[in-house]
Structures are given as C-alpha cells and as structure tokens.
C-alpha cells in the first residue's frame, strides 16, 4: 500500500547507523527477523553501510532485502547467518 511505502521512505531518510553501532544493531536485526517483526525492514535498511563495510555485495544486500520485503524472514535470516558477519 502507498502509505506503507511512504512510511518506509520516511524511515529510510533518517540517519544511517553509525558503523561502530553495527554489531549491536545487527543483533537487533537478527532478533527482529527471528520474531518475524515488520520493523526488520527499516532495521535492515539502516544497516546497509555496515553490510557493505563487512564485505557484502550490492546483490547480497538486495537479495536479503527482497526476502524481507516478501516477509520471508526465515530466508533472510539464513542468508545473513551464512555470511558470518560478526566473526
């Protein structure tokens, strides 16, 4: 729906996550995905710079975002956990 897209756009226009907060925010994202919480979408988008810093490609991030957009939180979680971003 259009109002939801507008709400997400407004959330995206907020400040990006400081890269130093990446690990903590990533932990929150994983919890949101496990809980199948709709806030996972905005949490994911705020972590984009951190994901790129950790070596994820644009295609990796797009694939994860697509799963979240489709509410396939389990698959998004699998893709993220497979990347072992905190090791």
Coordinates of N, CA, C and O in Angstrom, one line a residue:
X1 N 0.8 -1.2 0.0 CA 0.0 0.0 0.0 C 0.9 1.2 0.0 O 2.0 1.2 0.5
X2 N 0.3 2.3 -0.5 CA 1.1 3.5 -0.7 C 1.5 4.1 0.6 O 2.7 4.6 0.8
X3 N 0.6 4.1 1.6 CA 1.0 4.8 2.9 C 2.2 4.0 3.5 O 3.0 4.6 4.2
X4 N 2.2 2.7 3.4 CA 3.3 1.9 4.0 C 4.6 2.3 3.3 O 5.6 2.5 3.9
X5 N 4.6 2.4 2.0 CA 5.8 2.8 1.2 C 6.3 4.1 1.7 O 7.5 4.3 1.8
X6 N 5.3 5.1 1.9 CA 5.7 6.4 2.3 C 6.3 6.4 3.7 O 7.3 7.0 4.0
X7 N 5.7 5.5 4.6 CA 6.3 5.4 5.9 C 7.7 4.8 5.9 O 8.6 5.3 6.6
X8 N 7.9 3.9 5.0 CA 9.2 3.3 4.9 C 10.2 4.3 4.3 O 11.4 4.3 4.8
X9 N 9.8 5.1 3.4 CA 10.6 6.1 2.8 C 11.1 7.1 3.9 O 12.2 7.5 3.9
X10 N 10.1 7.5 4.7 CA 10.5 8.4 5.8 C 11.4 7.8 6.7 O 12.4 8.4 7.2
X11 N 11.2 6.5 7.0 CA 12.2 5.8 8.0 C 13.6 5.8 7.3 O 14.6 5.9 8.0
X12 N 13.6 5.6 6.0 CA 14.9 5.5 5.3 C 15.6 6.8 5.3 O 16.8 6.8 5.2
X13 N 14.9 7.9 5.4 CA 15.5 9.2 5.3 C 16.2 9.6 6.6 O 16.9 10.6 6.7
X14 N 16.0 8.8 7.7 CA 16.7 9.0 8.9 C 18.2 8.8 8.8 O 18.7 8.4 7.8
X15 N 18.9 9.1 9.9 CA 20.3 8.9 9.8 C 20.7 7.4 9.7 O 20.0 6.6 10.3
X16 N 21.7 7.2 9.0 CA 22.2 5.8 8.8 C 22.9 5.4 10.1 O 23.3 6.3 10.9
X17 N 22.9 4.1 10.4 CA 23.5 3.6 11.6 C 25.0 3.9 11.6 O 25.7 3.7 10.6
X18 N 25.5 4.5 12.7 CA 26.9 4.6 12.8 C 27.6 3.3 12.7 O 27.1 2.3 13.2
X19 N 28.7 3.2 11.9 CA 29.3 1.9 11.7 C 29.7 1.2 13.0 O 29.7 0.0 13.1
X20 N 30.1 2.0 14.0 CA 30.5 1.5 15.3 C 29.4 0.8 16.0 O 29.6 -0.1 16.8
X21 N 28.2 1.2 15.7 CA 27.0 0.5 16.3 C 26.5 -0.7 15.5 O 25.5 -1.3 15.9
X22 N 27.2 -1.0 14.4 CA 26.8 -2.1 13.5 C 26.6 -3.4 14.2 O 25.5 -4.0 14.1
X23 N 27.5 -3.9 15.0 CA 27.3 -5.2 15.6 C 26.1 -5.3 16.5 O 25.3 -6.2 16.5
X24 N 25.8 -4.2 17.3 CA 24.7 -4.2 18.2 C 23.4 -4.1 17.4 O 22.4 -4.8 17.6
X25 N 23.4 -3.3 16.4 CA 22.2 -3.1 15.5 C 21.9 -4.4 14.7 O 20.8 -4.8 14.4
X26 N 23.0 -5.1 14.3 CA 22.9 -6.3 13.6 C 22.2 -7.4 14.5 O 21.3 -8.1 14.1
X27 N 22.6 -7.4 15.8 CA 22.0 -8.3 16.7 C 20.5 -8.1 16.8 O 19.7 -9.0 16.9
X28 N 20.1 -6.8 16.9 CA 18.7 -6.4 17.0 C 18.0 -6.9 15.7 O 16.9 -7.4 15.8
X29 N 18.6 -6.7 14.5 CA 18.0 -7.1 13.3 C 17.8 -8.6 13.3 O 16.7 -9.1 12.9
X30 N 18.7 -9.4 13.7 CA 18.5 -10.8 13.7 C 17.4 -11.2 14.7 O 16.6 -12.1 14.3
X31 N 17.3 -10.5 15.8 CA 16.2 -10.8 16.7 C 14.8 -10.5 16.1 O 13.8 -11.2 16.2
X32 N 14.8 -9.3 15.4 CA 13.5 -8.9 14.7 C 13.2 -9.9 13.6 O 12.0 -10.3 13.5
X33 N 14.1 -10.4 12.9 CA 13.9 -11.4 11.9 C 13.3 -12.7 12.5 O 12.4 -13.3 12.0
X34 N 13.9 -13.1 13.6 CA 13.5 -14.4 14.3 C 12.1 -14.2 14.8 O 11.3 -15.2 14.8
X35 N 11.7 -13.0 15.2 CA 10.4 -12.7 15.7 C 9.4 -12.4 14.6 O 8.2 -12.2 14.8
X36 N 9.9 -12.4 13.4 CA 9.1 -12.0 12.2 C 8.4 -10.7 12.4 O 7.2 -10.5 12.1
X37 N 9.2 -9.7 12.9 CA 8.7 -8.4 13.2 C 8.9 -7.5 11.9 O 9.9 -7.5 11.3
X38 N 7.8 -6.8 11.6 CA 7.9 -5.9 10.4 C 8.9 -4.8 10.5 O 9.3 -4.2 9.5
X39 N 9.3 -4.5 11.7 CA 10.4 -3.4 11.9 C 11.7 -3.9 11.3 O 12.7 -3.1 11.2
X40 N 11.8 -5.2 11.0 CA 13.1 -5.7 10.4 C 13.4 -5.0 9.1 O 14.6 -4.8 8.8
X41 N 12.5 -4.6 8.3 CA 12.7 -3.9 7.1 C 13.5 -2.6 7.3 O 14.5 -2.3 6.6
X42 N 13.1 -1.7 8.2 CA 13.8 -0.5 8.4 C 15.1 -0.7 9.1 O 16.1 0.0 8.8
X43 N 15.2 -1.7 10.0 CA 16.4 -2.0 10.6 C 17.5 -2.5 9.6 O 18.6 -2.1 9.7
X44 N 17.0 -3.3 8.7 CA 17.9 -3.8 7.6 C 18.4 -2.6 6.8 O 19.6 -2.6 6.5
X45 N 17.5 -1.7 6.4 CA 18.0 -0.6 5.5 C 19.0 0.3 6.2 O 19.9 0.8 5.6
X46 N 18.8 0.5 7.5 CA 19.7 1.3 8.3 C 21.1 0.7 8.4 O 22.1 1.4 8.6
X47 N 21.2 -0.6 8.2 CA 22.5 -1.3 8.3 C 23.2 -1.4 6.9 O 24.3 -2.0 6.9
X48 N 22.6 -0.9 5.9 CA 23.3 -1.1 4.5 C 24.8 -0.7 4.5 O 25.6 -1.4 4.0
X49 N 25.1 0.5 5.1 CA 26.5 0.9 5.0 C 27.4 -0.1 5.8 O 28.5 -0.4 5.3
X50 N 26.9 -0.6 6.9 CA 27.7 -1.6 7.7 C 27.9 -2.9 6.9 O 28.9 -3.5 6.9
X51 N 26.8 -3.3 6.2 CA 26.9 -4.5 5.4 C 28.0 -4.4 4.4 O 28.8 -5.3 4.1
X52 N 28.0 -3.3 3.7 CA 29.0 -3.0 2.6 C 30.4 -3.0 3.2 O 31.3 -3.6 2.6
X53 N 30.5 -2.4 4.4 CA 31.8 -2.4 5.0 C 32.3 -3.8 5.4 O 33.5 -4.1 5.4
X54 N 31.3 -4.6 5.7 CA 31.7 -6.0 6.1 C 31.9 -6.9 4.9 O 32.1 -8.1 5.1
X55 N 31.7 -6.4 3.7 CA 32.1 -7.1 2.5 C 30.9 -7.7 1.7 O 31.1 -8.4 0.8
X56 N 29.7 -7.4 2.2 CA 28.5 -7.9 1.4 C 28.4 -7.1 0.1 O 28.7 -5.9 0.1
X57 N 28.1 -7.8 -1.0 CA 27.9 -7.1 -2.3 C 26.5 -6.5 -2.3 O 25.6 -6.8 -1.5
X58 N 26.3 -5.6 -3.3 CA 25.0 -5.0 -3.5 C 24.0 -6.1 -3.8 O 22.9 -6.0 -3.3
X59 N 24.4 -7.1 -4.5 CA 23.5 -8.2 -4.8 C 23.1 -9.0 -3.6 O 21.9 -9.4 -3.4
X60 N 24.1 -9.2 -2.7 CA 23.8 -9.9 -1.4 C 22.7 -9.1 -0.6 O 21.7 -9.7 -0.1
X61 N 22.9 -7.8 -0.5 CA 22.0 -7.0 0.3 C 20.7 -6.9 -0.4 O 19.6 -7.0 0.3
X62 N 20.7 -6.8 -1.7 CA 19.4 -6.8 -2.4 C 18.6 -8.1 -2.2 O 17.4 -8.0 -2.1
X63 N 19.3 -9.2 -2.2 CA 18.6 -10.5 -2.1 C 18.0 -10.6 -0.7 O 16.9 -11.0 -0.5
X64 N 18.8 -10.1 0.3 CA 18.2 -10.2 1.7 C 17.1 -9.2 1.8 O 16.0 -9.6 2.4
X65 N 17.2 -8.0 1.3 CA 16.1 -7.1 1.3 C 14.8 -7.6 0.6 O 13.7 -7.4 1.1
X66 N 15.0 -8.3 -0.5 CA 13.9 -8.9 -1.2 C 13.1 -9.9 -0.4 O 11.9 -9.9 -0.3
X67 N 13.9 -10.7 0.4 CA 13.2 -11.7 1.2 C 12.4 -11.0 2.3 O 11.3 -11.4 2.7
X68 N 13.0 -9.9 2.9 CA 12.3 -9.2 4.0 C 11.1 -8.5 3.4 O 10.0 -8.5 4.0
X69 N 11.2 -7.9 2.2 CA 10.1 -7.3 1.5 C 8.9 -8.3 1.3 O 7.7 -7.9 1.3
X70 N 9.3 -9.5 1.0 CA 8.3 -10.6 0.8 C 7.9 -11.3 2.1 O 7.1 -12.2 2.0
X71 N 8.3 -10.7 3.2 CA 8.0 -11.3 4.5 C 8.5 -12.7 4.7 O 8.0 -13.4 5.5
X72 N 9.6 -13.0 4.0 CA 10.2 -14.3 4.1 C 11.4 -14.1 5.1 O 12.6 -14.2 4.7
X73 N 11.1 -13.9 6.3 CA 12.1 -13.6 7.3 C 13.1 -14.7 7.6 O 14.3 -14.5 7.8
X74 N 12.6 -15.9 7.5 CA 13.5 -17.1 7.7 C 14.6 -17.2 6.7 O 15.7 -17.4 7.0
X75 N 14.2 -16.9 5.4 CA 15.3 -17.0 4.4 C 16.2 -15.8 4.5 O 17.4 -16.0 4.3
X76 N 15.7 -14.7 4.9 CA 16.6 -13.5 5.1 C 17.6 -13.8 6.2 O 18.8 -13.5 6.1
X77 N 17.1 -14.4 7.3 CA 17.9 -14.8 8.4 C 19.0 -15.8 8.0 O 20.1 -15.7 8.4
X78 N 18.6 -16.8 7.2 CA 19.6 -17.8 6.8 C 20.7 -17.1 6.0 O 21.9 -17.5 6.1
X79 N 20.3 -16.2 5.1 CA 21.3 -15.6 4.2 C 22.3 -14.8 5.1 O 23.5 -14.8 4.9
X80 N 21.7 -14.0 6.1 CA 22.6 -13.2 6.9 C 23.5 -14.1 7.8 O 24.7 -13.9 7.9
X81 N 22.9 -15.1 8.4 CA 23.7 -16.0 9.3 C 24.8 -16.7 8.5 O 25.9 -17.0 9.0
X82 N 24.6 -17.1 7.2 CA 25.5 -17.7 6.4 C 26.8 -16.9 6.1 O 27.9 -17.3 5.9
X83 N 26.6 -15.5 6.2 CA 27.7 -14.6 5.9 C 28.6 -14.5 7.1 O 29.7 -13.9 6.9
X84 N 28.2 -14.9 8.3 CA 29.1 -14.8 9.5 C 29.7 -13.4 9.6 O 30.9 -13.3 9.7
X85 N 28.9 -12.4 9.7 CA 29.3 -11.0 9.7 C 30.0 -10.6 11.0 O 30.8 -9.6 11.0
X86 N 29.8 -11.3 12.0 CA 30.4 -10.9 13.3 C 31.7 -11.7 13.7 O 32.3 -11.6 14.7
X87 N 32.2 -12.5 12.7 CA 33.4 -13.3 13.0 C 34.6 -12.7 12.4 O 34.5 -11.9 11.6

